[in-house]
Amino acid sequence: QVQLVESGGGMVQTGGSLNLSCAVSGMSLESGATSWHRQAPGKSRDIIARIDGRGFRLYGDSMKGRVIITRDTSKNTVHLQMNDLKSEDTAVYYCKTVPYDSAREYWGQGTRVTVSS
């Protein structure tokens, strides 16, 4: 059973930084693509960044230039370093993984980020 657990959210002031973690169990990171998404109240869920099984990275437009996605294959964990946070970054941040041998999506429970001025 594939499970994802996000951590690292919290409250931060405008201009601050946070590092989110997504611990994946039940599959190897090299066996699929893992991505970070966020959903603000009343808005749709948007993709922030994605890293595939080979480590190739893609970034969405919403936080491009302010985030870096990395992975630690020894811990099977994907990180999202977020910098220069703005009030509009306040949202619940979710991790998703999709194994290459399955069309099924696995989501974590989310971690809340609040950016205050």
Coordinates of C-alpha atoms in Angstrom, one line a residue:
Q1 CA 0.0 0.0 0.0
V2 CA 1.4 3.3 -1.1
Q3 CA 1.3 6.0 1.6
L4 CA 2.5 9.6 1.7
V5 CA 3.0 11.7 4.8
E6 CA 3.7 15.5 4.5
S7 CA 5.3 17.6 7.1
G8 CA 7.0 20.9 7.6
G9 CA 4.0 23.2 7.2
G10 CA 3.3 26.0 9.7
M11 CA 3.1 29.7 10.1
V12 CA 5.7 32.0 8.6
Q13 CA 6.0 35.7 8.0
T14 CA 6.1 37.3 4.5
G15 CA 9.5 36.8 2.9
G16 CA 10.2 33.7 5.0
S17 CA 11.0 30.2 4.0
L18 CA 9.8 26.7 4.7
N19 CA 10.9 23.3 3.7
L20 CA 8.2 20.7 3.2
S21 CA 8.8 17.0 3.3
C22 CA 6.9 14.1 1.8
A23 CA 7.8 10.7 3.0
V24 CA 6.7 8.0 0.6
S25 CA 6.2 4.3 1.6
G26 CA 5.1 1.3 -0.4
M27 CA 7.0 2.2 -3.5
S28 CA 10.4 3.6 -4.5
L29 CA 10.7 7.1 -5.7
E30 CA 12.4 5.8 -8.9
S31 CA 9.3 3.9 -9.7
G32 CA 7.1 6.9 -10.4
A33 CA 6.7 10.6 -10.4
T34 CA 6.0 12.7 -7.3
S35 CA 4.7 16.2 -7.2
W36 CA 3.6 18.9 -4.9
H37 CA 0.3 20.8 -5.2
R38 CA -1.5 23.4 -3.2
Q39 CA -5.1 24.4 -2.6
A40 CA -6.1 27.7 -1.2
P41 CA -9.6 28.3 0.2
G42 CA -12.1 28.6 -2.6
K43 CA -9.6 27.8 -5.3
S44 CA -8.6 24.8 -7.4
R45 CA -5.6 22.6 -6.6
D46 CA -2.6 23.7 -8.5
I47 CA 0.7 21.9 -9.3
I48 CA 3.8 23.5 -7.9
A49 CA 6.6 21.1 -8.9
R50 CA 7.2 17.6 -10.0
I51 CA 10.1 15.2 -10.0
D52 CA 10.1 12.0 -12.0
G53 CA 11.8 8.7 -11.4
R54 CA 15.0 9.8 -13.0
G55 CA 15.1 13.0 -11.0
F56 CA 14.0 15.3 -13.8
R57 CA 12.2 18.3 -12.5
L58 CA 9.3 20.5 -13.7
Y59 CA 7.9 23.6 -12.1
G60 CA 4.4 25.1 -12.4
D61 CA 3.9 28.8 -12.8
S62 CA 2.4 29.5 -9.4
M63 CA 5.7 29.5 -7.4
K64 CA 8.3 29.2 -10.2
G65 CA 11.6 30.8 -9.2
R66 CA 10.8 30.6 -5.5
V67 CA 10.7 26.8 -5.0
I68 CA 13.1 23.9 -5.4
I69 CA 12.0 20.3 -5.5
T70 CA 14.5 17.7 -4.4
R71 CA 14.5 14.1 -3.3
D72 CA 16.4 11.9 -1.0
T73 CA 16.2 8.4 -2.4
S74 CA 17.9 6.9 0.7
K75 CA 15.0 8.1 2.8
N76 CA 12.4 7.9 0.0
T77 CA 11.4 11.5 0.7
V78 CA 10.7 14.4 -1.5
H79 CA 11.3 18.0 -0.3
L80 CA 9.9 21.3 -1.4
Q81 CA 12.1 24.3 -0.4
M82 CA 9.9 27.4 -0.5
N83 CA 11.5 30.9 -0.4
D84 CA 10.2 34.5 -0.3
L85 CA 6.8 33.4 0.8
K86 CA 3.9 35.7 0.2
S87 CA 0.4 35.9 1.8
E88 CA -1.1 34.4 -1.4
D89 CA 1.0 31.3 -0.7
T90 CA -1.3 30.5 2.2
A91 CA -2.8 27.1 1.4
V92 CA -2.8 23.4 2.2
Y93 CA 0.1 21.8 0.4
Y94 CA -0.3 18.2 -0.8
C95 CA 2.1 15.6 -2.1
K96 CA 1.1 13.1 -4.8
T97 CA 2.8 10.2 -6.4
V98 CA 1.9 8.1 -9.4
P99 CA 3.6 4.8 -10.0
Y100 CA 4.7 4.1 -13.6
D101 CA 3.0 0.7 -13.6
S102 CA -0.3 2.1 -12.4
A103 CA -2.6 5.0 -13.4
R104 CA -3.6 5.4 -9.8
E105 CA -2.8 8.6 -7.9
Y106 CA -1.8 8.5 -4.3
W107 CA -2.2 11.7 -2.2
G108 CA -1.0 12.7 1.3
Q109 CA -3.2 14.3 3.8
G110 CA -1.8 17.7 3.3
T111 CA 0.2 20.2 5.4
R112 CA -1.1 23.7 6.1
V113 CA 1.1 26.7 5.3
T114 CA 0.0 30.2 6.6
V115 CA 2.0 33.2 5.5
S116 CA 1.3 36.3 7.6
S117 CA 2.4 39.9 7.1

